[in-house]
Amino acid sequence: MSEEPILEVSNLQKFFPITSNSIFARVKGENKAVNGISFTLRRGETLGLVGESGCGKSTAGRTILKLYEPTSGAIRFNGEEITNYSTRKMKPLRTKMQIIFQDPYSSLNPRHSVGEIIGAAFTIHGLASIGGDGATGSSGRSATKRLVQDLMERVGLNPEHYNRYPHEFSGGQRQRIGIARALALKPEFIVCDEPVSALDVSIQAQVVNLLDDLKDDFGLSYLFIAHDLSVVQHISDRVAVMYLGKIVELAPTEEIYQRPHHPYTKALLSAIPIPDPVLESSREQIVLSGDLPSPANPPTGCVFNTRCWKAQPRCFSEEPVLQVVDKSEVACHYPE
Amino acid sequence: MSFLEVNDLHVEFPTSDGLVKAVDGVTFAIERGETLAIVGESGSGKTVTNLALMGLLSKRAARISGSAVIKRGDEDVELIDLADEEMRQIRGKNVAMIFQDPMSSLHPYYSIGDQIIEAHQVHNDVDERVSKARAIELLDMVGIPDASERIKAFPHQFSGGMRQRVMIAMALVNSPELLIADEPTTALDVTVQAQILKLLRELQEELKMAIILITHDLGVVAGAADRVNVMYAGKIVESAPVRDLYANPLMPYTHGLLASIPRMDRRAGESGKRLSAIAGQPPSLIALPAGCAFVPRCTFSNRVSGGASRCESSMPALTEHVPGHFARCHLEGASL
Ligand SMILES: Nc1ncnc2c1ncn2[C@@H]1O[C@H](COP(=O)(O)OP(=O)(O)O)[C@@H](O)[C@H]1O
Ligand SMILES: Nc1ncnc2c1ncn2[C@@H]1O[C@H](COP(=O)(O)OP(=O)(O)O)[C@@H](O)[C@H]1O
Ligand code: SF4
Ligand SMILES: [Mg+2]
Ligand SMILES: [Mg+2]
């Protein structure tokens, strides 16, 4: 991993308008899905992005890839500010920035064969003939086929299944198809949006290991989104914890698990059941009370103040910003 | 005799692709006040086992055989092939079920109060006011704040975790002796899961009911179960008191499953970051092998006296290796 950043995100916001259901779709308010996040991803690094559903992880990932228009803030990729790039200006960058989705069932077109799904990227970007000197037609097609089959082999699929359709594959295999599709254009950066959340544990481990290997082989950098802190630990160099559209803690992986500083990180860690009945019965669990507030109407001051057991008056009046505590960055007035 | 005894239960679904052997000779028992977990990956037959017990499988789609005898007072009732009317008397009164998706038990158009009152009225010949008081009592017990007001609210007005509480209240309204909870926390975030698991523990202590907890999550099992049945391809492959199972798994599948869980209580990098995956996938239930269904994925079969070919050709019996600890494996004394 180098010190050179591949991605720099500063004060990124993405708000979704909330419209009333009437025919006069007036804007009633804003869902502050991503509400001012900043971080840097180094080349070759994996940054885990965790938090509970609805906290804005997917929106963050998609906004960074410019699949959503940012509301404000800045995104720099390889030093180039892309925040306001048009679709046309983004196109050459699309080969370098890819995404892998959570749901291996809905993210693959059921009417296309695996070969077509993985090969589509070459065709769209006019790269069908890598190694085939610009030829279209049958030599281009066979070059594509060879490339696709190499990729299939690399992600652990049988290359002979080139003509099969997604429904003929299991969940874990479909996720491999999604990974091959993302790798097709030799990207530098991949947003992995809960790539293993829908898979059974034994299969989850296969896919996590595969992603880890590919990272080294292809020189990738990952933003690895998950709601499951335990999965993230195995693949991330650093972890960012989100709550209601904000990053509340960002730290090296070991630090976050051994010395969580934000009360929310602490609660989140303690809520994960440990697969060991002896440890599980003896440890102290923090069970948070109440529900998550609405992102349309986040609390003033600290976003966590409605559920925090340490909250003081200052937590309700003044928003804590990320500050350095030991090896971590923490947005809390009274860090642990 | 135990409170519920299931003996050699088989459920088969004739389909156009062939006969799906979803439950293939399942035998287990549960005592009053005990929590029995059934764990296994998706498709292993956990849900179908319990739907069969509760008479909730369509007789046209499923062929069911075997026996399941439950105690009702001093009487023994055979559940398999029970007349619909009698089954309805047992369901919701002696045995209640909760599911992953609360909306499968809650009707979107009626207030939660009306639905809980109705569930009480069906089994009790009492004035509606009595049922209403009972509904409020239960909503209060499961931690719905301001229950006497919230009783008028509709399911969509609750968060996912709160809806799960409402469903639990409805399930418990007739003080069942057995609660079957099918993945009750799978759709919930970990902090909400922790709330619901705590609630179930407290309710069980208070009401002394037996719980069958179906889950794919060995973390959840560790903190919740007294005894665990591990299912693979329609069969119980291991059954043990919870601590024995985790400390000393005797069946290679259980062993592999435990090893493949990412553990956040283990220091990052400590065990080498790599997860230990189980290679391959579960078998098709249409073409089950003659012997052990796990053999294509098993890394221990070469240690069996007689070799892997014995595993392939002959089905091991569910054998008691240590008192109370059963495993379906040819390994001598199942030494893993
Ligand atoms: N395309 C969209 N349009 C409107 N609201 C959205 C959209 N995508 C997400 N949201 C809202 O933004 C918030 C954050 O969602 P999301 O980023 O999907 O969270 P996460 O991935 O952490 O579960 C949620 O309140 C969600 O309902
Ligand atoms: N109505 C049905 N027709 C055919 N197959 C079914 C039917 N219901 C369930 N199955 C199959 O039975 C197997 C066991 O399913 P299930 O008990 O739901 O698994 P689990 O709850 O362990 O995930 C699966 O392979 C499933 O596809
Ligand atoms: S700032 Fe206050 S409310 Fe927010 S997490 Fe820290 S102590 Fe809790
Ligand atoms: Mg998401
Ligand atoms: Mg199920």
PDB file of C-alpha atoms in Angstrom, chain B residues 24-213:
ATOM      1  CA  ASP B  24     -34.889 -36.697   5.173  1.00  0.00           C
ATOM      2  CA  GLY B  25     -35.479 -38.613   8.399  1.00  0.00           C
ATOM      3  CA  VAL B  26     -35.300 -36.035  11.169  1.00  0.00           C
ATOM      4  CA  THR B  27     -35.565 -37.166  14.797  1.00  0.00           C
ATOM      5  CA  PHE B  28     -35.334 -34.912  17.849  1.00  0.00           C
ATOM      6  CA  ALA B  29     -37.038 -34.044  21.118  1.00  0.00           C
ATOM      7  CA  ILE B  30     -37.508 -30.895  23.138  1.00  0.00           C
ATOM      8  CA  GLU B  31     -38.305 -30.493  26.827  1.00  0.00           C
ATOM      9  CA  ARG B  32     -40.499 -27.888  28.493  1.00  0.00           C
ATOM     10  CA  GLY B  33     -38.661 -24.613  29.032  1.00  0.00           C
ATOM     11  CA  GLU B  34     -35.761 -25.628  26.790  1.00  0.00           C
ATOM     12  CA  THR B  35     -34.375 -23.682  23.823  1.00  0.00           C
ATOM     13  CA  LEU B  36     -33.458 -25.911  20.932  1.00  0.00           C
ATOM     14  CA  ALA B  37     -31.650 -24.249  18.055  1.00  0.00           C
ATOM     15  CA  ILE B  38     -31.816 -25.643  14.544  1.00  0.00           C
ATOM     16  CA  VAL B  39     -28.938 -24.287  12.493  1.00  0.00           C
ATOM     17  CA  GLY B  40     -27.842 -24.875   8.943  1.00  0.00           C
ATOM     18  CA  GLU B  41     -27.369 -23.034   5.697  1.00  0.00           C
ATOM     19  CA  SER B  42     -30.221 -21.949   3.493  1.00  0.00           C
ATOM     20  CA  GLY B  43     -32.055 -24.840   1.922  1.00  0.00           C
ATOM     21  CA  SER B  44     -31.029 -27.362   4.582  1.00  0.00           C
ATOM     22  CA  GLY B  45     -34.648 -28.030   5.610  1.00  0.00           C
ATOM     23  CA  LYS B  46     -35.038 -25.989   8.810  1.00  0.00           C
ATOM     24  CA  THR B  47     -38.202 -24.158   7.827  1.00  0.00           C
ATOM     25  CA  VAL B  48     -39.848 -27.117   6.121  1.00  0.00           C
ATOM     26  CA  THR B  49     -39.279 -29.257   9.252  1.00  0.00           C
ATOM     27  CA  ASN B  50     -41.266 -26.846  11.341  1.00  0.00           C
ATOM     28  CA  LEU B  51     -43.930 -26.103   8.765  1.00  0.00           C
ATOM     29  CA  ALA B  52     -44.518 -29.850   8.611  1.00  0.00           C
ATOM     30  CA  LEU B  53     -44.951 -30.043  12.401  1.00  0.00           C
ATOM     31  CA  MET B  54     -47.452 -27.216  12.316  1.00  0.00           C
ATOM     32  CA  GLY B  55     -49.495 -28.605   9.445  1.00  0.00           C
ATOM     33  CA  LEU B  56     -48.644 -25.578   7.330  1.00  0.00           C
ATOM     34  CA  LEU B  57     -47.479 -27.416   4.210  1.00  0.00           C
ATOM     35  CA  SER B  58     -49.953 -27.893   1.423  1.00  0.00           C
ATOM     36  CA  LYS B  59     -50.917 -31.575   1.292  1.00  0.00           C
ATOM     37  CA  ARG B  60     -50.903 -31.375  -2.475  1.00  0.00           C
ATOM     38  CA  ALA B  61     -47.338 -30.078  -2.700  1.00  0.00           C
ATOM     39  CA  ALA B  62     -45.699 -32.079   0.087  1.00  0.00           C
ATOM     40  CA  ARG B  63     -45.509 -35.763   0.985  1.00  0.00           C
ATOM     41  CA  ILE B  64     -45.057 -36.013   4.721  1.00  0.00           C
ATOM     42  CA  SER B  65     -44.324 -39.115   6.768  1.00  0.00           C
ATOM     43  CA  GLY B  66     -43.050 -39.869  10.264  1.00  0.00           C
ATOM     44  CA  SER B  67     -44.344 -38.855  13.642  1.00  0.00           C
ATOM     45  CA  ALA B  68     -44.410 -35.815  15.921  1.00  0.00           C
ATOM     46  CA  VAL B  69     -46.075 -36.208  19.292  1.00  0.00           C
ATOM     47  CA  ILE B  70     -46.732 -33.228  21.529  1.00  0.00           C
ATOM     48  CA  LYS B  71     -48.050 -33.153  25.090  1.00  0.00           C
ATOM     49  CA  ARG B  72     -51.276 -31.272  25.621  1.00  0.00           C
ATOM     50  CA  GLY B  73     -52.077 -31.531  29.296  1.00  0.00           C
ATOM     51  CA  ASP B  74     -51.917 -35.271  29.996  1.00  0.00           C
ATOM     52  CA  GLU B  75     -52.800 -36.124  26.459  1.00  0.00           C
ATOM     53  CA  ASP B  76     -50.374 -37.052  23.661  1.00  0.00           C
ATOM     54  CA  VAL B  77     -51.305 -35.560  20.306  1.00  0.00           C
ATOM     55  CA  GLU B  78     -49.859 -36.856  17.037  1.00  0.00           C
ATOM     56  CA  LEU B  79     -49.347 -33.777  14.853  1.00  0.00           C
ATOM     57  CA  ILE B  80     -48.615 -35.468  11.553  1.00  0.00           C
ATOM     58  CA  ASP B  81     -51.916 -36.022   9.775  1.00  0.00           C
ATOM     59  CA  LEU B  82     -53.931 -34.244  12.426  1.00  0.00           C
ATOM     60  CA  ALA B  83     -57.291 -32.984  11.166  1.00  0.00           C
ATOM     61  CA  ASP B  84     -57.177 -29.311  10.136  1.00  0.00           C
ATOM     62  CA  GLU B  85     -59.660 -28.213  12.777  1.00  0.00           C
ATOM     63  CA  GLU B  86     -57.698 -29.848  15.595  1.00  0.00           C
ATOM     64  CA  MET B  87     -54.439 -28.432  14.262  1.00  0.00           C
ATOM     65  CA  ARG B  88     -55.943 -24.957  14.349  1.00  0.00           C
ATOM     66  CA  GLN B  89     -56.754 -25.507  18.033  1.00  0.00           C
ATOM     67  CA  ILE B  90     -53.115 -26.253  18.740  1.00  0.00           C
ATOM     68  CA  ARG B  91     -51.609 -23.582  16.524  1.00  0.00           C
ATOM     69  CA  GLY B  92     -51.714 -20.194  18.156  1.00  0.00           C
ATOM     70  CA  LYS B  93     -52.689 -21.734  21.494  1.00  0.00           C
ATOM     71  CA  ASN B  94     -50.262 -24.503  22.468  1.00  0.00           C
ATOM     72  CA  VAL B  95     -47.701 -23.663  19.820  1.00  0.00           C
ATOM     73  CA  ALA B  96     -47.040 -20.259  18.260  1.00  0.00           C
ATOM     74  CA  MET B  97     -44.738 -19.253  15.454  1.00  0.00           C
ATOM     75  CA  ILE B  98     -42.848 -16.104  14.548  1.00  0.00           C
ATOM     76  CA  PHE B  99     -41.039 -15.491  11.295  1.00  0.00           C
ATOM     77  CA  GLN B 100     -38.242 -13.447   9.757  1.00  0.00           C
ATOM     78  CA  ASP B 101     -40.712 -11.082   8.138  1.00  0.00           C
ATOM     79  CA  PRO B 102     -43.297  -9.779  10.610  1.00  0.00           C
ATOM     80  CA  MET B 103     -45.530  -8.722   7.756  1.00  0.00           C
ATOM     81  CA  SER B 104     -46.134 -12.397   7.024  1.00  0.00           C
ATOM     82  CA  SER B 105     -48.098 -12.599  10.288  1.00  0.00           C
ATOM     83  CA  LEU B 106     -49.464  -9.055  10.457  1.00  0.00           C
ATOM     84  CA  HIS B 107     -52.207  -7.751   8.229  1.00  0.00           C
ATOM     85  CA  PRO B 108     -51.384  -4.302   6.828  1.00  0.00           C
ATOM     86  CA  TYR B 109     -54.981  -3.003   6.950  1.00  0.00           C
ATOM     87  CA  TYR B 110     -55.878  -3.687  10.589  1.00  0.00           C
ATOM     88  CA  SER B 111     -54.554  -2.013  13.695  1.00  0.00           C
ATOM     89  CA  ILE B 112     -52.146  -4.137  15.695  1.00  0.00           C
ATOM     90  CA  GLY B 113     -54.608  -4.067  18.594  1.00  0.00           C
ATOM     91  CA  ASP B 114     -57.421  -5.526  16.500  1.00  0.00           C
ATOM     92  CA  GLN B 115     -55.119  -8.282  15.314  1.00  0.00           C
ATOM     93  CA  ILE B 116     -53.878  -9.267  18.750  1.00  0.00           C
ATOM     94  CA  ILE B 117     -57.411  -9.103  20.179  1.00  0.00           C
ATOM     95  CA  GLU B 118     -58.621 -11.333  17.354  1.00  0.00           C
ATOM     96  CA  ALA B 119     -55.829 -13.853  18.034  1.00  0.00           C
ATOM     97  CA  HIS B 120     -56.961 -13.972  21.673  1.00  0.00           C
ATOM     98  CA  GLN B 121     -60.666 -14.207  20.903  1.00  0.00           C
ATOM     99  CA  VAL B 122     -60.211 -17.202  18.602  1.00  0.00           C
ATOM    100  CA  HIS B 123     -58.988 -19.356  21.477  1.00  0.00           C
ATOM    101  CA  ASN B 124     -60.756 -17.779  24.452  1.00  0.00           C
ATOM    102  CA  ASP B 125     -64.440 -17.361  25.117  1.00  0.00           C
ATOM    103  CA  VAL B 126     -64.151 -14.019  26.868  1.00  0.00           C
ATOM    104  CA  ASP B 127     -65.433 -10.470  26.528  1.00  0.00           C
ATOM    105  CA  GLU B 128     -63.541  -8.329  24.030  1.00  0.00           C
ATOM    106  CA  ARG B 129     -62.517  -5.965  26.821  1.00  0.00           C
ATOM    107  CA  VAL B 130     -60.637  -8.818  28.458  1.00  0.00           C
ATOM    108  CA  SER B 131     -58.817  -9.506  25.205  1.00  0.00           C
ATOM    109  CA  LYS B 132     -57.982  -5.846  24.806  1.00  0.00           C
ATOM    110  CA  ALA B 133     -56.505  -5.692  28.282  1.00  0.00           C
ATOM    111  CA  ARG B 134     -54.491  -8.801  27.443  1.00  0.00           C
ATOM    112  CA  ALA B 135     -53.250  -7.198  24.200  1.00  0.00           C
ATOM    113  CA  ILE B 136     -52.076  -4.104  26.052  1.00  0.00           C
ATOM    114  CA  GLU B 137     -50.409  -6.256  28.700  1.00  0.00           C
ATOM    115  CA  LEU B 138     -48.433  -8.116  26.042  1.00  0.00           C
ATOM    116  CA  LEU B 139     -47.444  -5.055  24.036  1.00  0.00           C
ATOM    117  CA  ASP B 140     -46.197  -3.618  27.268  1.00  0.00           C
ATOM    118  CA  MET B 141     -44.322  -6.818  28.066  1.00  0.00           C
ATOM    119  CA  VAL B 142     -42.501  -6.827  24.712  1.00  0.00           C
ATOM    120  CA  GLY B 143     -41.425  -3.238  25.247  1.00  0.00           C
ATOM    121  CA  ILE B 144     -43.761  -1.183  23.051  1.00  0.00           C
ATOM    122  CA  PRO B 145     -43.819   2.200  24.773  1.00  0.00           C
ATOM    123  CA  ASP B 146     -47.222   3.715  25.502  1.00  0.00           C
ATOM    124  CA  ALA B 147     -49.004   0.437  24.691  1.00  0.00           C
ATOM    125  CA  SER B 148     -52.573   1.543  25.437  1.00  0.00           C
ATOM    126  CA  GLU B 149     -52.258   4.253  22.776  1.00  0.00           C
ATOM    127  CA  ARG B 150     -50.051   2.391  20.291  1.00  0.00           C
ATOM    128  CA  ILE B 151     -52.562  -0.449  20.155  1.00  0.00           C
ATOM    129  CA  LYS B 152     -54.483   1.654  17.614  1.00  0.00           C
ATOM    130  CA  ALA B 153     -51.497   1.989  15.274  1.00  0.00           C
ATOM    131  CA  PHE B 154     -51.049   0.053  12.032  1.00  0.00           C
ATOM    132  CA  PRO B 155     -48.079  -2.217  11.274  1.00  0.00           C
ATOM    133  CA  HIS B 156     -46.459   0.221   8.834  1.00  0.00           C
ATOM    134  CA  GLN B 157     -46.274   2.827  11.576  1.00  0.00           C
ATOM    135  CA  PHE B 158     -43.627   0.780  13.386  1.00  0.00           C
ATOM    136  CA  SER B 159     -39.923   0.301  12.669  1.00  0.00           C
ATOM    137  CA  GLY B 160     -38.693  -3.178  11.708  1.00  0.00           C
ATOM    138  CA  GLY B 161     -37.593  -3.976  15.251  1.00  0.00           C
ATOM    139  CA  MET B 162     -40.830  -2.709  16.785  1.00  0.00           C
ATOM    140  CA  ARG B 163     -42.884  -4.743  14.292  1.00  0.00           C
ATOM    141  CA  GLN B 164     -40.947  -7.810  15.386  1.00  0.00           C
ATOM    142  CA  ARG B 165     -41.951  -7.028  18.966  1.00  0.00           C
ATOM    143  CA  VAL B 166     -45.587  -6.694  17.919  1.00  0.00           C
ATOM    144  CA  MET B 167     -45.439 -10.076  16.198  1.00  0.00           C
ATOM    145  CA  ILE B 168     -43.935 -11.616  19.338  1.00  0.00           C
ATOM    146  CA  ALA B 169     -46.729 -10.074  21.432  1.00  0.00           C
ATOM    147  CA  MET B 170     -49.313 -11.581  19.125  1.00  0.00           C
ATOM    148  CA  ALA B 171     -47.628 -14.998  19.210  1.00  0.00           C
ATOM    149  CA  LEU B 172     -47.587 -15.007  23.011  1.00  0.00           C
ATOM    150  CA  VAL B 173     -51.130 -13.779  23.605  1.00  0.00           C
ATOM    151  CA  ASN B 174     -52.425 -17.274  24.423  1.00  0.00           C
ATOM    152  CA  SER B 175     -49.416 -18.270  26.545  1.00  0.00           C
ATOM    153  CA  PRO B 176     -48.112 -21.012  24.230  1.00  0.00           C
ATOM    154  CA  GLU B 177     -45.967 -23.756  25.707  1.00  0.00           C
ATOM    155  CA  LEU B 178     -43.814 -23.837  22.586  1.00  0.00           C
ATOM    156  CA  LEU B 179     -42.660 -20.913  20.444  1.00  0.00           C
ATOM    157  CA  ILE B 180     -41.157 -21.682  17.049  1.00  0.00           C
ATOM    158  CA  ALA B 181     -39.042 -18.705  15.986  1.00  0.00           C
ATOM    159  CA  ASP B 182     -37.905 -19.002  12.357  1.00  0.00           C
ATOM    160  CA  GLU B 183     -34.981 -16.615  11.715  1.00  0.00           C
ATOM    161  CA  PRO B 184     -36.616 -13.993  13.982  1.00  0.00           C
ATOM    162  CA  THR B 185     -33.675 -11.586  13.762  1.00  0.00           C
ATOM    163  CA  THR B 186     -32.205 -12.306  10.332  1.00  0.00           C
ATOM    164  CA  ALA B 187     -33.663  -9.197   8.699  1.00  0.00           C
ATOM    165  CA  LEU B 188     -32.665  -6.923  11.572  1.00  0.00           C
ATOM    166  CA  ASP B 189     -29.553  -4.874  12.212  1.00  0.00           C
ATOM    167  CA  VAL B 190     -27.253  -6.204  14.922  1.00  0.00           C
ATOM    168  CA  THR B 191     -28.206  -3.630  17.532  1.00  0.00           C
ATOM    169  CA  VAL B 192     -31.901  -4.391  16.993  1.00  0.00           C
ATOM    170  CA  GLN B 193     -31.144  -8.106  16.928  1.00  0.00           C
ATOM    171  CA  ALA B 194     -29.533  -7.739  20.336  1.00  0.00           C
ATOM    172  CA  GLN B 195     -32.725  -6.094  21.637  1.00  0.00           C
ATOM    173  CA  ILE B 196     -34.980  -8.864  20.288  1.00  0.00           C
ATOM    174  CA  LEU B 197     -32.767 -11.720  21.530  1.00  0.00           C
ATOM    175  CA  LYS B 198     -32.673 -10.144  24.972  1.00  0.00           C
ATOM    176  CA  LEU B 199     -36.453  -9.856  24.908  1.00  0.00           C
ATOM    177  CA  LEU B 200     -36.882 -13.520  23.937  1.00  0.00           C
ATOM    178  CA  ARG B 201     -34.538 -14.605  26.752  1.00  0.00           C
ATOM    179  CA  GLU B 202     -36.471 -12.564  29.301  1.00  0.00           C
ATOM    180  CA  LEU B 203     -39.845 -13.776  28.067  1.00  0.00           C
ATOM    181  CA  GLN B 204     -38.744 -17.378  28.177  1.00  0.00           C
ATOM    182  CA  GLU B 205     -37.542 -17.030  31.730  1.00  0.00           C
ATOM    183  CA  GLU B 206     -40.814 -15.446  32.735  1.00  0.00           C
ATOM    184  CA  LEU B 207     -43.168 -17.697  30.788  1.00  0.00           C
ATOM    185  CA  LYS B 208     -41.161 -20.952  30.953  1.00  0.00           C
ATOM    186  CA  MET B 209     -42.006 -21.850  27.386  1.00  0.00           C
ATOM    187  CA  ALA B 210     -39.959 -24.053  25.098  1.00  0.00           C
ATOM    188  CA  ILE B 211     -38.416 -22.360  22.057  1.00  0.00           C
ATOM    189  CA  ILE B 212     -37.323 -23.850  18.767  1.00  0.00           C
ATOM    190  CA  LEU B 213     -34.978 -21.229  17.359  1.00  0.00           C
TER     191      LEU B 213
END
